[in-house]
XYZ file of C-alpha atoms in Angstrom:
486
model
C -31.001 103.928 -93.677
C -34.630 105.004 -93.681
C -37.596 102.705 -93.419
C -38.930 101.340 -96.687
C -42.534 102.180 -97.543
C -44.805 99.154 -97.663
C -48.110 99.349 -99.501
C -51.356 97.794 -98.287
C -51.056 95.253 -101.102
C -47.624 94.160 -99.890
C -49.083 93.576 -96.441
C -52.048 91.669 -97.867
C -49.814 89.470 -100.005
C -47.440 88.768 -97.106
C -50.267 87.874 -94.731
C -51.946 85.541 -97.207
C -48.613 83.837 -97.929
C -47.870 83.199 -94.270
C -51.419 82.148 -93.466
C -51.039 79.516 -96.154
C -47.787 78.163 -94.666
C -49.044 75.274 -92.541
C -45.532 74.388 -91.289
C -44.993 77.951 -90.093
C -48.287 77.959 -88.229
C -47.547 74.589 -86.671
C -44.085 75.737 -85.520
C -45.450 78.960 -84.083
C -48.295 77.274 -82.236
C -45.965 74.708 -80.683
C -43.464 77.313 -79.498
C -46.038 79.882 -78.385
C -47.913 77.270 -76.357
C -44.696 76.151 -74.652
C -43.663 79.700 -73.762
C -47.116 80.567 -72.413
C -47.388 77.410 -70.306
C -43.869 77.819 -68.876
C -44.577 81.434 -67.965
C -47.902 80.623 -66.330
C -46.455 77.783 -64.241
C -43.438 79.795 -63.109
C -45.509 82.800 -62.042
C -47.975 80.574 -60.173
C -45.287 78.591 -58.356
C -42.591 81.168 -57.678
C -44.159 84.609 -57.247
C -46.534 85.400 -54.398
C -47.373 88.912 -55.669
C -46.787 89.042 -59.413
C -49.333 91.843 -59.881
C -47.610 93.923 -57.218
C -44.295 93.346 -58.997
C -45.866 94.467 -62.283
C -47.095 97.654 -60.670
C -43.626 98.311 -59.258
C -42.067 97.736 -62.690
C -44.535 100.134 -64.263
C -43.674 102.800 -61.679
C -39.935 102.348 -62.251
C -40.266 102.810 -66.013
C -42.654 105.750 -65.682
C -40.298 107.469 -63.238
C -37.316 106.898 -65.517
C -39.152 108.241 -68.564
C -40.343 111.318 -66.679
C -36.721 112.102 -65.827
C -35.075 110.698 -68.928
C -32.999 113.748 -70.024
C -31.377 114.013 -66.583
C -30.784 110.261 -66.334
C -29.125 110.232 -69.754
C -26.760 113.007 -68.708
C -26.008 111.231 -65.437
C -25.305 107.994 -67.279
C -23.008 109.742 -69.742
C -21.058 111.486 -66.957
C -20.614 108.340 -64.848
C -19.800 106.099 -67.805
C -17.191 108.501 -69.164
C -15.594 108.818 -65.734
C -15.011 105.062 -65.834
C -13.527 105.108 -69.325
C -16.577 104.227 -71.441
C -16.909 106.334 -74.580
C -20.414 107.669 -75.255
C -21.796 108.442 -78.702
C -25.148 110.078 -79.444
C -27.085 109.031 -82.554
C -30.264 110.860 -83.528
C -31.184 108.291 -86.186
C -30.133 105.057 -87.854
C -27.838 106.761 -90.322
C -25.792 108.393 -87.551
C -25.621 105.163 -85.539
C -24.498 103.121 -88.547
C -21.823 105.637 -89.482
C -20.474 105.748 -85.924
C -20.001 101.973 -85.992
C -18.524 101.947 -89.498
C -16.091 104.784 -88.713
C -14.936 102.947 -85.586
C -14.342 99.797 -87.631
C -12.483 101.766 -90.304
C -10.367 103.579 -87.706
C -9.388 100.275 -86.050
C -8.805 98.431 -89.362
C -11.648 96.016 -88.621
C -13.274 94.143 -91.490
C -15.352 91.683 -89.409
C -17.620 92.435 -86.439
C -19.038 89.664 -84.257
C -22.476 90.463 -82.914
C -24.352 89.381 -79.849
C -28.124 89.584 -80.158
C -29.278 93.164 -80.682
C -32.726 94.188 -81.891
C -31.489 97.787 -82.004
C -28.971 96.749 -84.671
C -31.842 95.161 -86.612
C -33.826 98.374 -86.223
C -31.094 100.440 -87.894
C -30.418 97.749 -90.538
C -26.780 97.636 -89.489
C -25.800 94.408 -91.249
C -26.948 95.656 -94.660
C -25.230 99.007 -94.107
C -21.919 97.401 -93.160
C -22.116 94.969 -96.078
C -22.396 97.893 -98.499
C -19.273 99.361 -96.893
C -17.289 96.138 -97.120
C -17.480 95.184 -93.436
C -18.803 91.744 -92.500
C -21.192 91.378 -89.550
C -21.368 87.853 -88.120
C -24.289 86.890 -85.871
C -23.298 84.735 -82.904
C -26.699 84.233 -81.250
C -27.937 80.799 -82.364
C -31.281 82.067 -83.602
C -29.728 85.062 -85.347
C -27.092 82.811 -86.928
C -29.781 80.530 -88.359
C -31.689 83.340 -90.019
C -28.515 85.079 -91.212
C -27.516 81.904 -93.042
C -30.777 82.041 -95.035
C -30.820 85.843 -95.331
C -33.945 86.376 -93.242
C -34.805 88.868 -90.525
C -35.871 87.930 -86.978
C -39.425 86.661 -86.698
C -39.638 87.335 -82.950
C -38.122 89.898 -80.574
C -36.662 87.288 -78.209
C -36.505 84.074 -80.261
C -35.541 85.179 -83.789
C -35.765 81.717 -85.404
C -38.879 80.481 -83.582
C -40.526 79.781 -86.951
C -38.027 77.030 -87.785
C -38.161 73.534 -86.294
C -35.137 71.331 -85.685
C -35.527 69.485 -89.004
C -35.522 72.748 -90.926
C -32.527 74.008 -88.935
C -30.683 70.753 -89.627
C -31.220 71.222 -93.365
C -30.037 74.846 -93.165
C -26.827 73.800 -91.417
C -26.322 70.941 -93.866
C -26.626 73.273 -96.864
C -24.911 76.405 -95.545
C -22.263 74.999 -93.187
C -21.536 71.824 -95.185
C -22.071 69.382 -92.301
C -23.927 66.090 -92.081
C -27.631 66.442 -91.436
C -28.816 66.118 -87.852
C -31.981 67.160 -86.075
C -30.741 66.479 -82.545
C -30.744 69.786 -80.604
C -27.484 69.075 -78.783
C -25.745 68.226 -82.052
C -27.158 71.321 -83.756
C -25.768 73.427 -80.916
C -22.413 71.718 -81.352
C -22.386 72.504 -85.078
C -23.048 76.187 -84.377
C -20.454 76.281 -81.588
C -17.770 74.739 -83.812
C -18.561 77.166 -86.620
C -18.491 80.231 -84.377
C -15.443 79.222 -82.346
C -13.269 79.838 -85.386
C -14.685 83.353 -85.636
C -14.129 84.104 -81.951
C -10.466 83.106 -82.085
C -9.363 86.108 -84.071
C -12.007 88.856 -83.937
C -11.169 92.377 -82.842
C -14.545 94.143 -82.518
C -17.707 92.865 -80.860
C -21.153 94.433 -80.850
C -24.112 93.886 -78.522
C -27.376 95.432 -77.490
C -28.227 96.664 -73.993
C -31.025 95.450 -71.726
C -30.564 98.054 -69.002
C -28.314 101.094 -68.711
C -27.862 102.159 -65.077
C -27.480 105.914 -64.710
C -26.103 106.025 -61.162
C -23.335 103.553 -62.008
C -22.642 104.386 -65.644
C -22.899 100.639 -66.365
C -24.752 98.483 -68.895
C -26.419 95.129 -68.229
C -26.768 92.419 -70.885
C -28.966 89.328 -70.507
C -28.444 86.130 -72.518
C -28.561 82.342 -72.338
C -25.793 81.159 -74.665
C -22.553 82.876 -73.665
C -22.146 84.458 -77.078
C -22.958 87.887 -75.636
C -20.192 87.492 -73.073
C -17.744 86.436 -75.778
C -18.788 89.346 -78.019
C -18.278 91.837 -75.197
C -15.184 90.515 -73.410
C -12.998 88.543 -75.829
C -12.547 91.475 -78.224
C -10.400 94.582 -78.097
C -13.323 96.903 -78.872
C -16.841 96.442 -77.555
C -19.661 98.528 -79.067
C -23.097 98.497 -77.441
C -26.198 99.988 -79.080
C -28.599 101.317 -76.458
C -31.999 102.836 -77.129
C -32.323 105.873 -74.887
C -35.398 104.365 -73.210
C -33.247 101.587 -71.694
C -31.914 103.995 -69.030
C -32.980 103.351 -65.435
C -31.824 105.114 -62.310
C -30.269 102.351 -60.208
C -29.271 98.689 -60.032
C -32.227 98.127 -57.726
C -34.572 99.362 -60.468
C -32.851 97.185 -63.051
C -33.158 94.133 -60.778
C -36.931 94.609 -60.500
C -37.252 94.877 -64.281
C -34.994 91.856 -64.781
C -37.211 89.851 -62.424
C -40.178 90.749 -64.646
C -38.425 90.364 -67.993
C -36.978 86.858 -67.825
C -40.099 84.936 -66.713
C -42.177 86.869 -69.236
C -39.738 86.173 -72.065
C -38.878 82.502 -71.607
C -40.701 81.166 -68.559
C -37.382 80.782 -66.713
C -36.538 82.423 -63.374
C -33.174 83.794 -64.527
C -30.971 83.911 -67.600
C -27.802 81.826 -67.774
C -25.555 84.845 -68.263
C -25.840 88.290 -66.705
C -23.115 90.551 -68.039
C -22.664 93.857 -66.216
C -20.076 96.089 -67.865
C -18.911 99.200 -66.049
C -15.586 99.984 -67.731
C -13.008 98.809 -70.267
C -10.295 96.391 -69.133
C -8.395 97.813 -66.201
C -4.722 97.493 -65.455
C -3.758 93.987 -64.245
C -7.056 92.488 -65.572
C -6.665 89.555 -67.956
C -9.813 89.845 -70.021
C -12.307 92.403 -71.197
C -12.150 94.893 -74.068
C -9.586 97.666 -74.198
C -12.307 100.057 -75.364
C -16.036 100.203 -74.617
C -18.295 102.385 -76.754
C -21.990 102.928 -75.998
C -24.182 104.412 -78.713
C -27.255 106.137 -77.268
C -29.828 105.777 -80.045
C -32.782 108.137 -80.396
C -34.375 107.264 -83.751
C -37.669 109.060 -83.025
C -37.785 108.006 -79.370
C -37.645 111.652 -78.276
C -40.686 112.318 -80.414
C -42.453 109.377 -78.757
C -41.525 110.694 -75.314
C -43.130 114.046 -76.115
C -46.475 112.466 -77.054
C -49.235 112.250 -74.457
C -50.247 108.615 -74.008
C -47.941 107.233 -76.745
C -44.868 107.721 -74.538
C -46.045 104.655 -72.569
C -44.645 102.441 -75.327
C -41.129 103.434 -74.233
C -41.686 101.423 -71.044
C -41.207 98.214 -73.065
C -38.488 95.914 -71.695
C -38.498 93.728 -74.869
C -39.691 90.514 -73.210
C -41.883 89.543 -76.174
C -44.700 88.128 -74.045
C -47.254 90.244 -75.924
C -46.246 88.375 -79.096
C -46.527 85.021 -77.346
C -50.115 85.712 -76.285
C -51.292 87.453 -79.470
C -53.922 85.469 -81.445
C -52.906 87.292 -84.625
C -49.134 86.934 -84.339
C -49.292 83.174 -83.746
C -51.209 82.763 -87.029
C -49.027 84.856 -89.330
C -45.602 85.174 -87.642
C -43.358 88.199 -87.429
C -42.397 88.485 -91.083
C -45.966 89.443 -92.034
C -45.472 92.768 -90.263
C -42.681 93.687 -92.745
C -40.674 95.612 -90.120
C -38.179 94.913 -87.330
C -40.619 94.863 -84.415
C -43.695 92.654 -84.930
C -46.669 91.785 -82.749
C -48.569 94.138 -80.441
C -45.534 96.098 -79.251
C -44.374 96.361 -82.842
C -47.729 97.790 -83.884
C -47.247 100.524 -81.293
C -43.559 101.411 -81.674
C -42.882 100.667 -85.356
C -45.192 103.369 -86.784
C -43.633 105.814 -84.322
C -40.021 104.821 -85.103
C -40.255 104.247 -88.860
C -43.179 106.567 -89.579
C -46.928 106.124 -89.799
C -46.650 106.694 -93.541
C -44.243 103.750 -93.859
C -45.931 101.039 -91.823
C -49.253 102.329 -90.515
C -51.073 99.332 -91.949
C -49.608 97.252 -89.094
C -52.209 98.552 -86.669
C -54.841 96.560 -88.568
C -53.171 93.321 -87.443
C -54.948 93.314 -84.106
C -58.234 91.882 -82.829
C -58.257 94.252 -79.813
C -58.758 91.237 -77.555
C -56.636 92.945 -74.898
C -54.412 89.959 -74.040
C -51.256 91.982 -74.666
C -52.280 94.656 -72.176
C -53.202 91.991 -69.609
C -49.884 90.151 -69.924
C -47.423 93.037 -70.324
C -45.143 92.888 -67.259
C -44.908 96.687 -67.049
C -48.592 97.276 -67.825
C -48.283 99.108 -71.144
C -51.867 99.710 -72.410
C -50.992 98.192 -75.776
C -54.541 97.590 -77.005
C -55.485 101.207 -76.234
C -52.404 102.507 -78.019
C -53.096 100.364 -81.094
C -56.672 101.644 -81.228
C -55.456 105.235 -80.900
C -52.913 104.750 -83.684
C -55.773 103.574 -85.860
C -57.369 106.942 -85.171
C -54.123 108.595 -86.278
C -54.335 106.793 -89.603
C -57.696 108.347 -90.366
C -56.721 111.807 -89.130
C -58.594 111.800 -85.824
C -55.675 111.659 -83.363
C -53.101 114.165 -82.121
C -51.498 114.196 -85.605
C -47.981 114.391 -84.184
C -46.849 110.788 -84.682
C -43.709 110.496 -86.829
C -44.549 110.185 -90.501
C -48.073 111.555 -90.151
C -49.287 113.522 -93.141
C -52.427 113.811 -95.190
C -51.443 110.845 -97.358
C -51.611 108.510 -94.367
C -55.318 109.140 -93.968
C -57.550 106.334 -95.153
C -60.750 108.125 -96.087
C -62.602 104.939 -97.018
C -61.815 103.429 -93.626
C -62.824 106.669 -91.926
C -66.221 106.735 -93.659
C -66.807 103.058 -92.910
C -66.063 103.514 -89.200
C -68.312 106.595 -88.999
C -71.113 104.552 -90.552
C -70.444 101.603 -88.254
C -70.515 103.910 -85.226
C -73.843 105.339 -86.376
C -75.349 101.843 -86.673
C -73.750 100.375 -83.529
C -75.082 103.189 -81.337
C -78.620 102.960 -82.688
C -80.561 100.030 -81.267
C -83.121 99.927 -84.097
C -80.498 100.001 -86.881
C -78.335 97.424 -85.098
C -81.242 94.971 -84.748
C -82.242 95.528 -88.368
C -78.707 94.710 -89.552
C -78.882 91.377 -87.731
C -82.295 90.636 -89.182
C -80.992 91.345 -92.701
C -77.908 89.190 -92.100
C -80.103 86.389 -90.781
C -82.179 86.457 -93.956
C -79.418 86.960 -96.524
C -76.518 85.042 -94.920
C -77.309 81.807 -96.846
C -77.349 83.802 -100.102
C -73.984 85.389 -99.313
C -72.541 81.956 -98.578
C -73.763 80.817 -101.994
C -72.432 83.748 -104.070
C -69.149 84.169 -102.157
C -67.093 82.091 -104.676
C -68.200 84.201 -107.671
C -65.539 86.477 -109.170
C -67.513 89.719 -108.828
C -67.769 89.078 -105.075
C -64.106 88.080 -104.735
C -63.029 91.400 -106.230
C -65.131 93.390 -103.782
C -64.313 94.460 -100.230
C -66.392 91.547 -98.959
C -64.371 89.209 -101.174
C -61.090 90.413 -99.709
C -62.457 89.771 -96.229
C -63.629 86.301 -97.256
C -60.121 85.310 -98.411
C -59.227 84.506 -94.818
C -62.578 84.484 -93.029
C -65.800 82.535 -93.055
C -69.231 84.088 -92.808
C -70.809 83.318 -89.426
C -73.829 81.035 -89.408
C -76.791 82.773 -87.772
C -79.328 80.281 -86.519
C -81.704 79.611 -83.652
C -84.338 82.016 -82.386
C -82.693 85.252 -83.477
C -85.312 87.548 -82.004
C -85.055 86.035 -78.543
C -81.242 86.156 -78.683
C -81.281 89.833 -79.600
C -83.819 90.505 -76.886
C -81.575 88.801 -74.311
C -78.625 90.865 -75.455
C -80.578 94.090 -75.499
C -79.938 94.937 -71.875
C -76.200 94.418 -72.326
C -75.823 96.229 -75.634
C -78.250 99.108 -75.520
C -79.180 99.983 -71.934
């Protein structure tokens, strides 16, 4: 299934809707603040050289990407030797059909899923539904949003936009239970509901956090046990693995795991670490009879071939860039209209789904640089977002997936050329501030009028306020002169 084109108006409407949802913003702020504080405390108290660890993680990912074709072949050879079946999928359509054909071959009409953003990326659930196969989410967050037919709002915590009262109402309506907002009782409701599904399922599906080339093994991280059930209590286990998840050794994976978990949740380790190296062996009592790993490309090879942009493939999906993003925590993940939101989403989504499909995403960034500062593997996210903006106006390498002449925004290009001309000319820059100082009160006065609201300025004013320029403007500009112009 290909990505759906989203117009600028659809993005504008979505952003305005979510900005106006005070409950959403309150939920996001509460959760984001908790995740950031937990991460900060853990790093300060537990790690004596976090920056050195980040540098090591960056080196591991860069080394793996530079040798990715060989590592993929090594992984395939070692995994097959141990009985794991490897499938190659160049795009979402191939991946979906591999999974459907397996289900059809094994007479499976229901698949239980552990958390997998790759499955969200290829829109697996919708594909299977059209084919008459039911996909049941077993991750608590994924279950919540599946019940209300929503997509994940966050890479790590898919239902972070819902509070316990809202979740209680969802369970009451969809699962026909008495309302409760007690977290332990909500967990019990979900466990009871899912236990019935686990008793009789035949095929389970998961994602992959790390695929270890030297061992031909996959490593899954989770906190609920549903991933372990989905991968061991079934006869057939299918794992979807983006090709960038390959690392050389367990030692490399351990370093990345040590960076991922604190960054994602502010915890030192996940509750469950599932390392799968083969199907069930003779005399073993549990584990699947078959293990299938789908190595998903979906434009990742194109990303790997791009100077600079290939850095995005270093992502270990911790989500910390979302947690620290001042834009994401105001509008939530659904405003991005694609699978991967936030700073990392702005970098990888246009390259996976096409710049022509979701290039507008790169506007949802203040370029504050927090994401680059916090990324555990030092991806220069802010730089990549800025460069993708150049791609949109035809000034980049012009090799990003989905680039064509129709992606170019000529109005934006002209505006930025004009801004650059003014910003690099001291006299013009000072004159602009003088004009703003004089006419700012007038703009404040006429802003509500309809002819202003229909203009470009009016669109900006829908979610912004004009700054108040006061004080001794000339002296302020003079003080800034040495910083700005010299």
